[in-house]
mmCIF file of C-alpha atoms in Angstrom:
data_model
loop_
_atom_site.group_PDB
_atom_site.id
_atom_site.type_symbol
_atom_site.label_atom_id
_atom_site.label_comp_id
_atom_site.label_asym_id
_atom_site.label_seq_id
_atom_site.Cartn_x
_atom_site.Cartn_y
_atom_site.Cartn_z
ATOM 1 C CA UNK A 184 18.889 -24.363 -1.867
ATOM 2 C CA UNK A 185 16.665 -26.638 0.271
ATOM 3 C CA UNK A 186 14.592 -29.399 -1.319
ATOM 4 C CA UNK A 187 11.980 -29.811 1.439
ATOM 5 C CA UNK A 188 9.757 -26.747 1.818
ATOM 6 C CA UNK A 189 7.191 -26.138 4.563
ATOM 7 C CA UNK A 190 4.739 -23.318 3.882
ATOM 8 C CA UNK A 191 2.639 -21.334 6.306
ATOM 9 C CA UNK A 192 -0.889 -20.689 4.984
ATOM 10 C CA UNK A 193 -2.292 -17.362 6.228
ATOM 11 C CA UNK A 194 -0.304 -14.425 4.907
ATOM 12 C CA UNK A 195 2.008 -16.687 2.915
ATOM 13 C CA UNK A 196 -0.110 -18.632 0.429
ATOM 14 C CA UNK A 197 -3.363 -16.721 0.865
ATOM 15 C CA UNK A 198 -4.614 -13.372 2.152
ATOM 16 C CA UNK A 199 -7.213 -14.288 4.809
ATOM 17 C CA UNK A 200 -7.769 -10.813 6.219
ATOM 18 C CA UNK A 201 -11.509 -10.429 5.649
ATOM 19 C CA UNK A 202 -12.405 -13.905 6.916
ATOM 20 C CA UNK A 203 -10.232 -13.828 10.020
ATOM 21 C CA UNK A 204 -10.898 -10.258 11.108
ATOM 22 C CA UNK A 205 -14.667 -10.430 10.628
ATOM 23 C CA UNK A 206 -14.779 -13.656 12.642
ATOM 24 C CA UNK A 207 -12.718 -12.043 15.418
ATOM 25 C CA UNK A 208 -15.126 -9.097 15.252
ATOM 26 C CA UNK A 209 -18.037 -11.548 15.582
ATOM 27 C CA UNK A 210 -16.438 -13.225 18.610
ATOM 28 C CA UNK A 211 -15.687 -9.909 20.321
ATOM 29 C CA UNK A 212 -19.277 -8.772 19.751
ATOM 30 C CA UNK A 213 -20.474 -11.762 21.783
ATOM 31 C CA UNK A 214 -18.493 -10.313 24.713
ATOM 32 C CA UNK A 215 -19.981 -6.847 24.232
ATOM 33 C CA UNK A 216 -16.837 -5.516 22.553
ATOM 34 C CA UNK A 217 -17.370 -3.580 19.316
ATOM 35 C CA UNK A 218 -14.439 -3.122 16.928
ATOM 36 C CA UNK A 219 -15.572 -1.645 13.593
ATOM 37 C CA UNK A 220 -12.030 -1.190 12.230
ATOM 38 C CA UNK A 221 -10.900 -4.517 10.752
ATOM 39 C CA UNK A 222 -7.375 -3.168 10.266
ATOM 40 C CA UNK A 223 -6.954 -3.133 14.047
ATOM 41 C CA UNK A 224 -7.621 -6.874 14.111
ATOM 42 C CA UNK A 225 -4.819 -7.766 11.679
ATOM 43 C CA UNK A 226 -2.527 -8.921 14.538
ATOM 44 C CA UNK A 227 -4.857 -11.926 14.883
ATOM 45 C CA UNK A 228 -3.662 -13.181 11.496
ATOM 46 C CA UNK A 229 -1.089 -15.888 12.032
ATOM 47 C CA UNK A 230 -0.665 -16.571 15.767
ATOM 48 C CA UNK A 231 -2.889 -19.035 17.670
ATOM 49 C CA UNK A 232 -6.269 -17.399 18.313
ATOM 50 C CA UNK A 233 -6.440 -18.241 21.998
ATOM 51 C CA UNK A 234 -3.129 -16.489 22.630
ATOM 52 C CA UNK A 235 -4.225 -13.439 20.651
ATOM 53 C CA UNK A 236 -7.490 -12.974 22.544
ATOM 54 C CA UNK A 237 -5.537 -13.111 25.801
ATOM 55 C CA UNK A 238 -2.756 -10.813 24.596
ATOM 56 C CA UNK A 239 -4.763 -8.143 22.808
ATOM 57 C CA UNK A 240 -7.980 -8.075 24.868
ATOM 58 C CA UNK A 241 -6.851 -9.344 28.253
ATOM 59 C CA UNK A 242 -9.134 -12.380 28.175
ATOM 60 C CA UNK A 243 -8.681 -15.113 30.740
ATOM 61 C CA UNK A 244 -7.861 -18.587 29.423
ATOM 62 C CA UNK A 245 -11.509 -19.559 29.882
ATOM 63 C CA UNK A 246 -12.789 -16.467 28.078
ATOM 64 C CA UNK A 247 -10.296 -17.056 25.258
ATOM 65 C CA UNK A 248 -11.634 -20.591 24.806
ATOM 66 C CA UNK A 249 -15.166 -19.219 24.576
ATOM 67 C CA UNK A 250 -14.036 -16.587 22.076
ATOM 68 C CA UNK A 251 -12.326 -19.196 19.886
ATOM 69 C CA UNK A 252 -15.518 -21.286 19.885
ATOM 70 C CA UNK A 253 -17.533 -18.218 18.874
ATOM 71 C CA UNK A 254 -14.980 -17.374 16.171
ATOM 72 C CA UNK A 255 -15.296 -20.873 14.697
ATOM 73 C CA UNK A 256 -19.089 -20.582 14.721
ATOM 74 C CA UNK A 257 -18.806 -18.075 11.880
ATOM 75 C CA UNK A 258 -15.522 -19.198 10.372
ATOM 76 C CA UNK A 259 -16.401 -22.818 9.610
ATOM 77 C CA UNK A 260 -19.006 -21.970 6.974
ATOM 78 C CA UNK A 261 -18.443 -18.338 5.999
ATOM 79 C CA UNK A 262 -15.118 -16.882 7.083
ATOM 80 C CA UNK A 263 -13.261 -19.907 5.741
ATOM 81 C CA UNK A 264 -13.782 -18.758 2.166
ATOM 82 C CA UNK A 265 -13.473 -14.985 2.691
ATOM 83 C CA UNK A 266 -9.932 -15.429 1.508
ATOM 84 C CA UNK A 267 -7.900 -15.135 -1.693
ATOM 85 C CA UNK A 268 -4.748 -16.693 -3.091
ATOM 86 C CA UNK A 269 -1.863 -14.293 -3.634
ATOM 87 C CA UNK A 270 -1.082 -13.674 -7.306
ATOM 88 C CA UNK A 271 1.784 -15.868 -8.439
ATOM 89 C CA UNK A 272 1.479 -18.509 -5.722
ATOM 90 C CA UNK A 273 -0.075 -21.289 -7.874
ATOM 91 C CA UNK A 274 2.517 -20.743 -10.597
ATOM 92 C CA UNK A 275 5.367 -20.839 -8.080
ATOM 93 C CA UNK A 276 4.065 -24.027 -6.453
ATOM 94 C CA UNK A 277 3.627 -25.680 -9.838
ATOM 95 C CA UNK A 278 7.217 -24.862 -10.815
ATOM 96 C CA UNK A 279 8.612 -26.105 -7.510
ATOM 97 C CA UNK A 280 6.623 -29.316 -7.756
ATOM 98 C CA UNK A 281 7.724 -29.919 -11.350
ATOM 99 C CA UNK A 282 11.366 -29.590 -10.289
ATOM 100 C CA UNK A 283 11.044 -32.258 -7.633
ATOM 101 C CA UNK A 284 10.726 -30.193 -4.468
ATOM 102 C CA UNK A 285 8.861 -31.747 -1.536
ATOM 103 C CA UNK A 286 6.109 -29.309 -0.536
ATOM 104 C CA UNK A 287 4.091 -29.399 2.684
ATOM 105 C CA UNK A 288 1.970 -26.986 4.701
ATOM 106 C CA UNK A 289 2.571 -26.223 8.387
ATOM 107 C CA UNK A 290 -0.149 -23.918 9.715
ATOM 108 C CA UNK A 291 -1.368 -22.902 13.171
ATOM 109 C CA UNK A 292 -4.919 -22.961 11.762
ATOM 110 C CA UNK A 293 -6.864 -26.168 12.522
ATOM 111 C CA UNK A 294 -5.918 -28.808 9.977
ATOM 112 C CA UNK A 295 -9.510 -29.491 8.935
ATOM 113 C CA UNK A 296 -9.864 -25.839 7.862
ATOM 114 C CA UNK A 297 -6.481 -25.756 6.135
ATOM 115 C CA UNK A 298 -7.429 -28.778 4.036
ATOM 116 C CA UNK A 299 -10.789 -27.259 3.050
ATOM 117 C CA UNK A 300 -9.174 -23.955 2.065
ATOM 118 C CA UNK A 301 -6.505 -25.616 -0.066
ATOM 119 C CA UNK A 302 -9.109 -27.765 -1.797
ATOM 120 C CA UNK A 303 -11.401 -24.791 -2.393
ATOM 121 C CA UNK A 304 -8.631 -22.748 -4.031
ATOM 122 C CA UNK A 305 -7.200 -25.690 -6.020
ATOM 123 C CA UNK A 306 -3.886 -25.689 -4.150
ATOM 124 C CA UNK A 307 -4.117 -29.078 -2.423
ATOM 125 C CA UNK A 308 -2.581 -31.054 -5.291
ATOM 126 C CA UNK A 309 0.758 -29.267 -4.907
ATOM 127 C CA UNK A 310 1.378 -30.567 -1.393
ATOM 128 C CA UNK A 311 2.616 -33.950 -0.234
ATOM 129 C CA UNK A 312 1.228 -33.315 3.241
ATOM 130 C CA UNK A 313 -0.907 -30.724 5.008
ATOM 131 C CA UNK A 314 -0.268 -30.175 8.702
ATOM 132 C CA UNK A 315 -2.199 -27.920 11.021
ATOM 133 C CA UNK A 316 -3.404 -27.536 14.576
ATOM 134 C CA UNK A 317 -5.982 -29.876 16.075
ATOM 135 C CA UNK A 318 -9.372 -28.579 17.177
ATOM 136 C CA UNK A 319 -8.641 -29.562 20.782
ATOM 137 C CA UNK A 320 -5.620 -27.232 20.632
ATOM 138 C CA UNK A 321 -3.173 -29.757 22.043
ATOM 139 C CA UNK A 322 -1.135 -29.072 18.883
ATOM 140 C CA UNK A 323 -1.377 -25.376 18.104
ATOM 141 C CA UNK A 324 2.015 -23.638 18.431
ATOM 142 C CA UNK A 325 3.978 -23.364 15.183
ATOM 143 C CA UNK A 326 6.869 -25.375 16.608
ATOM 144 C CA UNK A 327 4.506 -28.210 17.547
ATOM 145 C CA UNK A 328 2.855 -28.179 14.110
ATOM 146 C CA UNK A 329 6.247 -28.266 12.390
ATOM 147 C CA UNK A 330 7.328 -31.213 14.541
ATOM 148 C CA UNK A 331 4.092 -33.000 13.619
ATOM 149 C CA UNK A 332 4.836 -32.476 9.920
ATOM 150 C CA UNK A 333 8.437 -33.669 10.318
ATOM 151 C CA UNK A 334 7.393 -36.785 12.230
ATOM 152 C CA UNK A 335 4.517 -37.682 9.919
ATOM 153 C CA UNK A 336 6.590 -37.201 6.761
ATOM 154 C CA UNK A 337 9.714 -38.869 8.124
ATOM 155 C CA UNK A 338 11.790 -35.729 7.751
ATOM 156 C CA UNK A 339 13.284 -35.399 11.231
ATOM 157 C CA UNK A 340 16.695 -36.548 9.993
ATOM 158 C CA UNK A 341 16.715 -34.131 7.038
ATOM 159 C CA UNK A 342 16.562 -30.814 8.882
ATOM 160 C CA UNK A 343 19.544 -29.327 7.063
ATOM 161 C CA UNK A 344 17.608 -29.767 3.797
ATOM 162 C CA UNK A 345 14.345 -28.222 5.042
ATOM 163 C CA UNK A 346 13.169 -24.618 4.854
ATOM 164 C CA UNK A 347 10.121 -23.037 6.484
ATOM 165 C CA UNK A 348 8.400 -20.154 4.692
ATOM 166 C CA UNK A 349 6.165 -17.790 6.665
ATOM 167 C CA UNK A 350 5.206 -14.165 7.249
ATOM 168 C CA UNK A 351 5.246 -13.762 11.053
ATOM 169 C CA UNK A 352 7.785 -14.132 13.818
ATOM 170 C CA UNK A 353 6.076 -17.233 15.208
ATOM 171 C CA UNK A 354 6.908 -18.976 11.909
ATOM 172 C CA UNK A 355 10.574 -18.105 12.361
ATOM 173 C CA UNK A 356 10.659 -18.984 16.052
ATOM 174 C CA UNK A 357 8.726 -22.220 15.523
ATOM 175 C CA UNK A 358 11.143 -23.262 12.798
ATOM 176 C CA UNK A 359 14.144 -22.442 14.966
ATOM 177 C CA UNK A 360 12.664 -24.500 17.819
ATOM 178 C CA UNK A 361 12.846 -27.515 15.513
ATOM 179 C CA UNK A 362 16.288 -26.682 14.143
ATOM 180 C CA UNK A 363 15.092 -25.300 10.803
ATOM 181 C CA UNK A 364 15.883 -22.120 8.894
ATOM 182 C CA UNK A 365 13.008 -19.867 7.850
ATOM 183 C CA UNK A 366 12.348 -17.403 5.047
ATOM 184 C CA UNK A 367 10.359 -14.425 6.292
ATOM 185 C CA UNK A 368 8.135 -13.035 3.534
ATOM 186 C CA UNK A 369 7.057 -9.384 3.519
ATOM 187 C CA UNK A 370 3.983 -9.662 1.287
ATOM 188 C CA UNK A 371 1.941 -11.032 4.218
ATOM 189 C CA UNK A 372 1.348 -9.515 7.639
ATOM 190 C CA UNK A 373 4.838 -9.230 9.118
ATOM 191 C CA UNK A 374 7.217 -6.389 8.274
ATOM 192 C CA UNK A 375 10.972 -6.234 7.816
ATOM 193 C CA UNK A 376 11.621 -5.129 11.395
ATOM 194 C CA UNK A 377 9.679 -8.126 12.730
ATOM 195 C CA UNK A 378 11.652 -10.488 10.496
ATOM 196 C CA UNK A 379 14.977 -8.876 11.409
ATOM 197 C CA UNK A 380 14.194 -8.815 15.132
ATOM 198 C CA UNK A 381 13.419 -12.551 15.177
ATOM 199 C CA UNK A 382 16.469 -13.237 12.982
ATOM 200 C CA UNK A 383 14.847 -14.858 9.964
ATOM 201 C CA UNK A 384 17.552 -16.653 7.971
ATOM 202 C CA UNK A 385 16.312 -15.028 4.751
ATOM 203 C CA UNK A 386 13.830 -12.280 3.850
ATOM 204 C CA UNK A 387 11.814 -12.115 0.613
ATOM 205 C CA UNK A 388 9.976 -8.909 -0.238
ATOM 206 C CA UNK A 389 7.826 -10.354 -3.020
ATOM 207 C CA UNK A 390 6.565 -13.654 -4.367
ATOM 208 C CA UNK A 391 8.867 -13.261 -7.360
ATOM 209 C CA UNK A 392 11.846 -12.801 -5.049
ATOM 210 C CA UNK A 393 10.744 -15.812 -2.989
ATOM 211 C CA UNK A 394 10.452 -17.926 -6.138
ATOM 212 C CA UNK A 395 13.950 -17.011 -7.265
ATOM 213 C CA UNK A 396 15.326 -17.671 -3.788
ATOM 214 C CA UNK A 397 13.761 -21.133 -3.520
ATOM 215 C CA UNK A 398 14.850 -22.148 -7.008
ATOM 216 C CA UNK A 399 18.429 -20.895 -6.699
#
């Protein structure tokens, strides 16, 4: 298939639910909003935080910025590691690397956090490059992060050989914006309808199915 693979982080390589939702809960609390049900905060997993606070809670742009700052207050030392690697991911990455695939990460999470998470869970060594958003949020949309990875790695002329792998529609749409195909995975936080509605090029229900697809 494709030899250059760009992976999303949250919901694709790791399950970050507890860390992300408790930090969103913490940020909402600072605005006097109590949400005890972490399941209701799952939509925050994946998309840029600022957009999610505005979409789901009607925050103004200024309020969303304040909420993101509050979120990071807890996330940078605690929520960052309330996370776990999906079973089978390290083995899949090791196999892909051993067969000469170029592996990189393209995440909407700030790059400094992505790097710390990958190091903490012993995944960093599998990737040639790790790309994420910047803390100033001038580069935060998935399409912008993907373009940053392509430019930095000199891959802009190899788009037909590149595949994005992610679990939410913004992964698919960001990839399409840059002329890339995307595999939508169903073991994260997007479902089949979401992947079909945004016209993911491929859909993988499990990590085993994803592995077979990438190695075919």
